[in-house]
Amino acid sequence: MNITRNNVDALNAVVTVEVSKSDYAEKVEKVLADYRKNATIPGFRKGAVPMSLIQKQYGKAVLLDEVNKLLQDNLNNYLVEEKLDILGNPLPKVTEDFNWDVDDYKFEFELGLAPEFTVDLSAKNDLVQYKIVADDKMLNDQIARIQKQYGKLIAKDTVEEGNDVSGIFTNAEKGINNRTTLALDTFADKKTAKAFLGKKVGDVVTLKTKGLFDDDHKLMDVLNIGHDDVHGLDIEVTFTIDEVVGHEPANLDQELFDKLFGPKVITSVAELKAKIKEDAEKQFAQQADQKFLNDVTESLIKNTKFDLPAAFLKKWIMNAGENPMTAEEAEEEYTKSENGLRYQLIEGKVMTDNNLQITFEELKDYTSNVIKKQMAQFGQMNPTDEDVQGIVARVMSNQDEVKRLSEQVMSEKMLNLFKEKVKAKTKEVSYDDFIKAMYGELKH
């Protein structure tokens, strides 16, 4: 067997595999001999069927099967030995008049080659690494929510600011009839909340669904309608008030502190604020890290320039699935997946350049920490090492879980590398300003 490669350009190559009769004849004969031993054909004893009949009936199919196995094994070995970094899989070049009735064959495969490029993590950019602080407004709002949650409920006759109202949303045409409870500050527009003030049990408030809440999912819940029905819903609904509840806030005293954090962990309002601030900023740090990782990813895709074997990849996409795609469908799929492919290549290059690897012990330690956090959420604060390691062993016997956890570990390694090497401005912001930055509303 002879394999040669012709590099069409830096991103495309054609591999030619020449197969001679000596490469496959012995294997074909062995398979046909096995067929003969086991063949049951009327008129012949088992094992005594003439080889010419076996050859006529099965010869072509066996030949095709054995030659195909030879091709796959030798082509794969060639790619490994030559250290060829390919995209997609080799595509056989179709020959309309291919002749299987000769002894020697020649097959050609198109290859899409991964591009050569460099990644400069220290390049100049306009990236920002955000540090989110829990400001006084946020802390005071959170304390007010805690006081409301742990406070007393008081039945009211008339709706006042800060009250919750319960009642029934109705719209006969859409079949809406659903009882729900609303806090007045959940409405997107303050004018809507004001429409409830002064109303009494039994009163009816008419509302428009369009823009009633900031999130359509909230509208789905309060009207009890489906996902497909809520988008663009612009109708009038009536809300018949059947209950009004006021809140007497809980006192900020030791009894409340102990309920929140356990006996004597917190002993003053100042300590309460400090604890809320600490816990909030831990969560904020995770969100800021995720945004930084996303922003660096986008920046690297945008600024790391290299060409891809686009024509080859579109052709490969057309034929890669169970059902072949049209050229137009493959073009659309390529457009959707191009940035993902580019980042895969960039990520692989960064990992190689910086020797980022995951050891088995690192993966075990990471899995152990994840499990301990999950157990803590269910009240198991001090599990035994034996219990934790037993769960770790079960998790790591699942290949899908190992893959998912490995991706998380590598993501952390990439994030730490980016923090170290990517030159970004650091900016301290409130959580509200961070949300604006997420949606492009905050100036750097």
Coordinates of C-alpha atoms in Angstrom, one line a residue:
M1 CA 0.0 0.0 0.0
N2 CA 1.3 3.4 -0.9
I3 CA 0.1 6.7 0.6
T4 CA 1.1 10.2 -0.8
R5 CA 0.0 13.7 0.0
N6 CA -0.3 16.7 -2.3
N7 CA -0.6 20.1 -0.4
V8 CA -3.0 22.1 -2.6
D9 CA -2.3 25.2 -0.4
A10 CA -1.6 25.9 3.3
L11 CA -5.2 24.8 4.3
N12 CA -6.0 22.1 1.9
A13 CA -4.4 18.8 0.8
V14 CA -5.3 15.7 -1.1
V15 CA -4.1 12.3 0.1
T16 CA -3.9 9.4 -2.4
V17 CA -4.1 5.8 -1.1
E18 CA -3.0 3.1 -3.6
V19 CA -4.2 -0.4 -2.7
S20 CA -2.8 -3.4 -4.6
K21 CA -4.2 -7.0 -4.7
S22 CA -1.5 -8.2 -2.3
D23 CA -2.8 -5.8 0.4
Y24 CA -6.3 -7.4 0.6
A25 CA -6.3 -10.8 -1.2
E26 CA -5.4 -12.9 1.8
K27 CA -8.0 -11.2 4.1
V28 CA -10.7 -11.6 1.4
E29 CA -9.9 -15.3 0.9
K30 CA -10.0 -15.9 4.7
V31 CA -13.4 -14.3 5.0
L32 CA -14.8 -16.2 2.0
A33 CA -13.4 -19.4 3.5
D34 CA -15.3 -18.8 6.7
Y35 CA -18.4 -18.1 4.7
R36 CA -18.0 -21.4 2.9
K37 CA -17.6 -23.3 6.2
N38 CA -20.9 -21.9 7.5
A39 CA -23.0 -21.5 4.3
T40 CA -26.2 -23.4 4.0
I41 CA -27.2 -23.5 0.3
P42 CA -29.9 -25.9 -1.0
G43 CA -28.3 -28.8 -2.8
F44 CA -25.0 -28.7 -1.0
R45 CA -23.8 -30.1 2.4
K46 CA -22.8 -27.5 4.9
G47 CA -19.1 -26.7 4.3
A48 CA -19.1 -28.3 0.8
V49 CA -20.4 -25.4 -1.2
P50 CA -18.1 -24.7 -4.2
M51 CA -15.8 -21.7 -3.6
S52 CA -16.8 -20.4 -7.1
L53 CA -20.4 -20.1 -5.8
I54 CA -19.4 -18.4 -2.6
Q55 CA -17.2 -16.0 -4.7
K56 CA -20.1 -15.2 -7.0
Q57 CA -22.6 -14.6 -4.2
Y58 CA -20.4 -12.8 -1.6
G59 CA -17.1 -11.9 -3.3
K60 CA -17.9 -8.3 -4.3
A61 CA -19.4 -7.3 -0.9
V62 CA -16.5 -8.9 1.0
L63 CA -14.0 -7.2 -1.2
L64 CA -15.6 -3.8 -0.7
D65 CA -15.7 -4.3 3.1
E66 CA -12.1 -5.5 3.4
V67 CA -10.7 -2.7 1.2
N68 CA -12.7 -0.1 3.2
K69 CA -11.3 -1.4 6.5
L70 CA -7.8 -1.2 5.0
L71 CA -8.4 2.3 3.9
Q72 CA -9.7 3.5 7.2
D73 CA -6.9 1.9 9.3
N74 CA -4.1 3.0 7.1
L75 CA -5.4 6.5 6.5
N76 CA -5.8 7.1 10.2
N77 CA -2.4 5.7 10.9
Y78 CA -0.9 8.0 8.3
L79 CA -2.6 11.1 9.8
V80 CA -1.1 10.2 13.2
E81 CA 2.4 9.4 11.9
E82 CA 2.5 12.6 9.8
K83 CA 1.2 14.6 12.8
L84 CA -1.4 16.2 10.5
D85 CA -3.7 18.6 12.4
I86 CA -6.9 18.3 10.4
L87 CA -10.4 19.9 10.7
G88 CA -13.4 17.7 10.3
N89 CA -12.7 14.3 8.7
P90 CA -11.1 13.2 5.4
L91 CA -13.6 13.5 2.5
P92 CA -13.4 10.8 -0.2
K93 CA -13.3 12.3 -3.7
V94 CA -16.2 10.7 -5.6
T95 CA -15.2 9.0 -8.9
E96 CA -18.3 8.3 -11.0
D97 CA -16.7 5.6 -13.1
F98 CA -14.8 3.8 -10.4
N99 CA -14.0 0.2 -11.5
W100 CA -14.1 -2.5 -8.8
D101 CA -13.4 -5.2 -11.4
V102 CA -9.6 -4.5 -11.5
D103 CA -7.0 -5.8 -9.0
D104 CA -5.4 -2.5 -7.9
Y105 CA -7.3 0.6 -6.7
K106 CA -6.5 4.3 -6.2
F107 CA -8.5 6.4 -3.7
E108 CA -8.3 10.2 -3.1
F109 CA -9.3 12.0 0.1
E110 CA -9.6 15.8 0.6
L111 CA -8.2 17.2 3.9
G112 CA -8.9 20.5 5.6
L113 CA -5.8 21.5 7.5
A114 CA -5.7 23.5 10.7
P115 CA -4.2 27.0 10.1
E116 CA -0.9 28.1 11.6
F117 CA -1.2 31.3 13.8
T118 CA -0.1 32.9 17.0
V119 CA -2.1 34.2 20.0
D120 CA -0.8 37.3 21.7
L121 CA -2.5 37.5 25.1
S122 CA -0.6 40.7 26.0
A123 CA -1.8 42.7 23.0
K124 CA -3.3 46.1 23.5
N125 CA -7.1 45.9 24.0
D126 CA -10.1 47.8 25.4
L127 CA -11.1 45.1 27.9
V128 CA -12.3 45.9 31.4
Q129 CA -12.1 43.6 34.4
Y130 CA -14.9 44.6 36.7
K131 CA -14.9 44.5 40.5
I132 CA -18.4 44.6 41.8
V133 CA -19.0 46.1 45.2
A134 CA -22.2 45.8 47.3
D135 CA -23.0 49.5 47.9
D136 CA -25.0 51.0 50.7
K137 CA -28.2 51.1 48.7
M138 CA -28.0 47.4 47.9
L139 CA -27.2 46.5 51.5
N140 CA -30.1 48.6 52.8
D141 CA -32.5 47.1 50.2
Q142 CA -31.4 43.6 51.2
I143 CA -31.9 44.3 54.9
A144 CA -35.3 45.7 54.1
R145 CA -36.2 42.5 52.2
I146 CA -35.0 40.3 55.1
Q147 CA -37.1 42.4 57.6
K148 CA -40.1 42.0 55.3
Q149 CA -39.5 38.2 54.9
Y150 CA -39.2 37.6 58.6
G151 CA -41.8 40.2 59.7
K152 CA -45.5 39.9 60.5
L153 CA -48.3 39.9 58.0
I154 CA -51.2 42.2 58.7
A155 CA -54.6 42.0 56.9
K156 CA -55.6 45.4 55.4
D157 CA -58.8 46.8 53.9
T158 CA -57.1 49.4 51.7
V159 CA -54.0 49.1 49.5
E160 CA -51.1 51.2 50.6
E161 CA -47.5 51.4 49.5
G162 CA -45.5 48.3 50.4
N163 CA -48.5 46.1 50.5
D164 CA -49.0 42.8 48.7
V165 CA -52.3 42.2 46.9
S166 CA -53.9 38.9 46.1
G167 CA -56.7 38.4 43.5
I168 CA -57.8 36.9 40.2
F169 CA -56.6 37.9 36.7
T170 CA -59.3 37.3 34.1
N171 CA -59.8 37.7 30.4
A172 CA -62.8 35.8 29.0
E173 CA -61.6 35.8 25.4
K174 CA -58.2 34.2 26.2
G175 CA -59.7 31.9 28.9
I176 CA -57.6 33.5 31.6
N177 CA -58.8 33.0 35.2
N178 CA -55.9 32.7 37.6
R179 CA -55.4 33.7 41.3
T180 CA -52.1 35.1 42.2
T181 CA -50.3 37.3 44.8
L182 CA -48.4 40.4 43.7
A183 CA -46.0 42.8 45.4
L184 CA -46.6 46.3 44.0
D185 CA -42.9 46.9 43.3
T186 CA -42.9 44.0 40.8
F187 CA -44.6 46.0 38.1
A188 CA -42.3 47.5 35.4
D189 CA -44.1 50.9 35.5
K190 CA -44.6 52.8 38.8
K191 CA -47.9 54.2 37.4
T192 CA -49.3 50.6 37.4
A193 CA -48.5 50.3 41.1
K194 CA -50.1 53.6 41.8
A195 CA -53.3 52.4 40.2
F196 CA -53.7 50.0 43.1
L197 CA -53.2 52.5 45.9
G198 CA -56.5 53.3 47.8
K199 CA -58.3 50.3 46.3
K200 CA -60.2 48.0 48.6
V201 CA -61.0 44.3 48.7
G202 CA -63.5 43.6 46.0
D203 CA -62.3 46.4 43.7
V204 CA -61.3 45.7 40.1
V205 CA -58.2 47.1 38.4
T206 CA -57.9 46.9 34.6
L207 CA -54.4 46.5 33.3
K208 CA -52.7 46.1 29.9
T209 CA -50.4 43.1 29.6
K210 CA -47.9 44.8 27.3
G211 CA -45.0 46.0 29.3
L212 CA -46.7 44.9 32.6
F213 CA -43.4 43.3 33.9
D214 CA -39.8 43.5 32.9
D215 CA -39.8 39.8 32.1
D216 CA -42.4 37.8 30.1
H217 CA -41.9 34.8 32.3
K218 CA -43.5 36.7 35.2
L219 CA -46.5 37.4 33.0
M220 CA -46.7 33.7 32.2
D221 CA -46.8 32.9 35.9
V222 CA -49.4 35.4 37.0
L223 CA -51.7 34.7 34.1
N224 CA -51.0 30.9 34.0
I225 CA -50.5 30.9 30.2
G226 CA -48.1 29.0 28.0
H227 CA -44.7 30.1 26.6
D228 CA -46.0 30.4 23.0
D229 CA -49.0 32.6 24.1
V230 CA -47.1 35.2 26.1
H231 CA -44.7 36.8 23.6
G232 CA -46.2 39.9 22.2
L233 CA -49.4 39.5 24.2
D234 CA -51.2 42.9 24.2
I235 CA -54.6 42.6 25.8
E236 CA -56.5 44.0 28.7
V237 CA -57.0 41.9 31.9
T238 CA -58.9 42.6 35.0
F239 CA -57.6 42.0 38.5
T240 CA -60.2 41.5 41.2
I241 CA -58.7 42.2 44.6
D242 CA -59.7 39.6 47.3
E243 CA -57.0 40.2 49.9
V244 CA -54.6 43.0 50.9
V245 CA -51.6 42.2 53.2
G246 CA -49.3 44.7 54.9
H247 CA -46.0 43.9 56.5
E248 CA -44.7 44.8 59.9
P249 CA -40.9 44.5 59.5
A250 CA -39.0 42.3 61.8
N251 CA -36.8 44.0 64.4
L252 CA -33.1 44.0 63.7
D253 CA -32.3 42.2 66.9
Q254 CA -30.4 39.1 68.1
E255 CA -33.4 36.9 67.6
L256 CA -33.4 37.7 63.9
F257 CA -29.6 37.5 63.6
D258 CA -29.7 34.0 65.1
K259 CA -32.4 32.9 62.7
L260 CA -30.3 34.0 59.8
F261 CA -26.9 32.7 60.7
G262 CA -27.0 30.7 63.9
P263 CA -26.5 31.6 67.5
K264 CA -24.2 34.6 68.2
V265 CA -22.5 34.4 64.7
I266 CA -23.8 38.0 64.1
T267 CA -24.4 40.4 67.0
S268 CA -25.0 43.8 65.4
V269 CA -26.4 45.5 62.4
A270 CA -22.9 46.5 61.3
E271 CA -21.9 42.8 61.4
L272 CA -25.0 41.9 59.5
K273 CA -24.2 44.4 56.7
A274 CA -20.6 43.2 56.6
K275 CA -21.8 39.5 56.3
I276 CA -24.3 40.4 53.5
K277 CA -21.6 42.4 51.7
E278 CA -19.1 39.5 51.9
D279 CA -21.6 36.9 50.7
A280 CA -22.9 39.2 47.9
E281 CA -19.4 40.1 46.6
K282 CA -18.4 36.5 46.5
Q283 CA -21.3 35.8 44.1
F284 CA -20.6 39.0 42.2
A285 CA -17.0 38.0 41.7
Q286 CA -18.2 34.8 39.9
Q287 CA -20.4 36.9 37.6
A288 CA -17.6 39.4 36.9
D289 CA -15.2 36.5 36.2
Q290 CA -17.6 35.0 33.7
K291 CA -18.0 38.3 31.9
F292 CA -14.3 38.7 31.7
L293 CA -13.9 35.2 30.3
N294 CA -16.6 35.9 27.7
D295 CA -15.1 39.3 26.8
V296 CA -11.5 37.9 26.4
T297 CA -13.0 35.1 24.3
E298 CA -14.7 37.6 22.0
S299 CA -11.6 39.7 21.8
L300 CA -9.4 36.8 20.9
I301 CA -11.8 35.7 18.2
K302 CA -11.9 39.2 16.8
N303 CA -8.2 40.0 16.9
T304 CA -6.5 36.6 16.2
K305 CA -6.4 36.5 12.4
F306 CA -6.2 33.3 10.4
D307 CA -8.0 31.7 7.5
L308 CA -10.0 28.5 7.6
P309 CA -10.5 26.0 4.8
A310 CA -14.1 27.3 4.4
A311 CA -15.0 25.5 1.2
F312 CA -13.8 22.2 2.5
L313 CA -15.6 22.6 5.8
K314 CA -18.9 23.5 4.1
K315 CA -18.6 20.4 2.0
W316 CA -17.8 18.3 5.1
I317 CA -20.8 19.8 6.9
M318 CA -23.0 18.8 4.0
N319 CA -22.0 15.1 4.4
A320 CA -21.2 14.8 8.1
G321 CA -24.7 14.1 9.5
E322 CA -27.1 11.2 9.0
N323 CA -29.1 13.2 6.5
P324 CA -27.1 15.1 3.9
M325 CA -27.6 18.9 3.8
T326 CA -28.1 21.2 0.9
A327 CA -25.3 23.7 0.0
E328 CA -27.5 26.5 1.4
E329 CA -28.1 24.6 4.7
A330 CA -24.4 23.9 5.0
E331 CA -23.5 27.5 4.4
E332 CA -25.9 28.6 7.2
E333 CA -24.6 26.0 9.6
Y334 CA -21.0 27.0 8.8
T335 CA -21.8 30.7 9.5
K336 CA -23.4 29.7 12.9
S337 CA -20.5 27.5 14.0
E338 CA -17.5 29.5 12.6
N339 CA -16.7 31.5 15.7
G340 CA -17.0 28.4 17.9
L341 CA -14.5 26.6 15.7
R342 CA -12.2 29.6 15.7
Y343 CA -12.2 29.7 19.5
Q344 CA -11.6 26.0 19.7
L345 CA -8.5 26.4 17.7
I346 CA -7.4 29.5 19.7
E347 CA -8.1 27.7 23.0
G348 CA -6.1 24.7 21.9
K349 CA -3.2 27.0 20.9
V350 CA -3.3 28.9 24.2
M351 CA -3.4 25.5 26.1
T352 CA -0.3 24.3 24.2
D353 CA 1.6 27.5 24.4
N354 CA 1.1 27.7 28.2
N355 CA 1.3 24.0 28.9
L356 CA -2.2 23.9 30.5
Q357 CA -3.1 20.4 31.4
I358 CA -5.4 18.7 33.9
T359 CA -4.0 16.0 36.1
F360 CA -6.2 13.2 37.6
E361 CA -5.6 14.5 41.1
E362 CA -6.7 18.0 40.1
L363 CA -9.9 16.6 38.7
K364 CA -10.5 14.5 41.8
D365 CA -9.9 17.5 44.1
Y366 CA -12.2 19.7 42.0
T367 CA -15.0 17.1 42.0
S368 CA -14.6 16.6 45.8
N369 CA -15.0 20.4 46.4
V370 CA -18.1 20.5 44.1
I371 CA -19.7 17.6 46.0
K372 CA -18.9 19.2 49.4
K373 CA -20.6 22.5 48.3
Q374 CA -23.7 20.6 47.1
M375 CA -23.9 18.6 50.4
A376 CA -23.6 21.8 52.4
Q377 CA -26.6 23.2 50.5
F378 CA -28.6 20.2 51.8
G379 CA -27.4 20.8 55.4
Q380 CA -24.5 18.2 55.4
M381 CA -21.9 20.6 56.7
N382 CA -19.3 18.1 57.8
P383 CA -19.4 14.9 55.6
T384 CA -16.8 12.2 56.2
D385 CA -14.0 11.9 53.8
E386 CA -15.1 8.4 53.1
D387 CA -18.6 9.5 52.1
V388 CA -17.2 12.3 49.8
Q389 CA -14.7 10.0 48.1
G390 CA -17.4 7.4 47.5
I391 CA -19.5 9.9 45.6
V392 CA -16.4 11.1 43.8
A393 CA -15.7 7.6 42.6
R394 CA -19.2 7.2 41.3
V395 CA -19.2 10.5 39.5
M396 CA -15.8 9.8 37.9
S397 CA -17.0 6.5 36.6
N398 CA -19.4 8.4 34.3
Q399 CA -17.6 9.6 31.2
D400 CA -20.1 12.4 30.5
E401 CA -19.6 13.8 34.0
V402 CA -15.8 13.6 33.7
K403 CA -15.9 15.5 30.4
R404 CA -18.2 18.2 31.9
L405 CA -16.0 18.6 35.0
S406 CA -12.8 18.6 33.0
E407 CA -14.2 21.5 30.9
Q408 CA -15.0 23.4 34.1
V409 CA -11.5 22.9 35.4
M410 CA -9.9 24.0 32.2
S411 CA -12.2 27.0 32.1
E412 CA -10.9 28.0 35.5
K413 CA -7.3 27.5 34.3
M414 CA -8.0 29.7 31.2
L415 CA -9.6 32.4 33.4
N416 CA -6.6 32.5 35.7
L417 CA -4.2 32.6 32.8
F418 CA -6.2 35.5 31.2
K419 CA -6.2 37.4 34.5
E420 CA -2.4 37.0 34.6
K421 CA -1.5 37.8 31.0
V422 CA -4.3 39.8 29.4
K423 CA -3.8 43.6 30.0
A424 CA -7.2 44.9 31.0
K425 CA -8.4 47.9 32.9
T426 CA -9.8 47.2 36.4
K427 CA -13.0 49.1 37.2
E428 CA -14.9 49.1 40.5
V429 CA -18.7 49.3 39.9
S430 CA -22.0 48.8 41.7
Y431 CA -24.1 45.7 40.7
D432 CA -26.5 48.0 38.9
D433 CA -23.7 49.5 36.8
F434 CA -22.3 46.0 36.1
I435 CA -25.7 44.9 34.7
K436 CA -25.6 48.0 32.5
A437 CA -22.1 47.0 31.3
M438 CA -23.4 43.5 30.5
Y439 CA -25.9 45.1 28.1
G440 CA -23.6 47.7 26.7
E441 CA -25.2 50.6 28.5
L442 CA -22.2 51.6 30.6
K443 CA -19.3 53.7 29.3
H444 CA -15.8 52.4 30.0

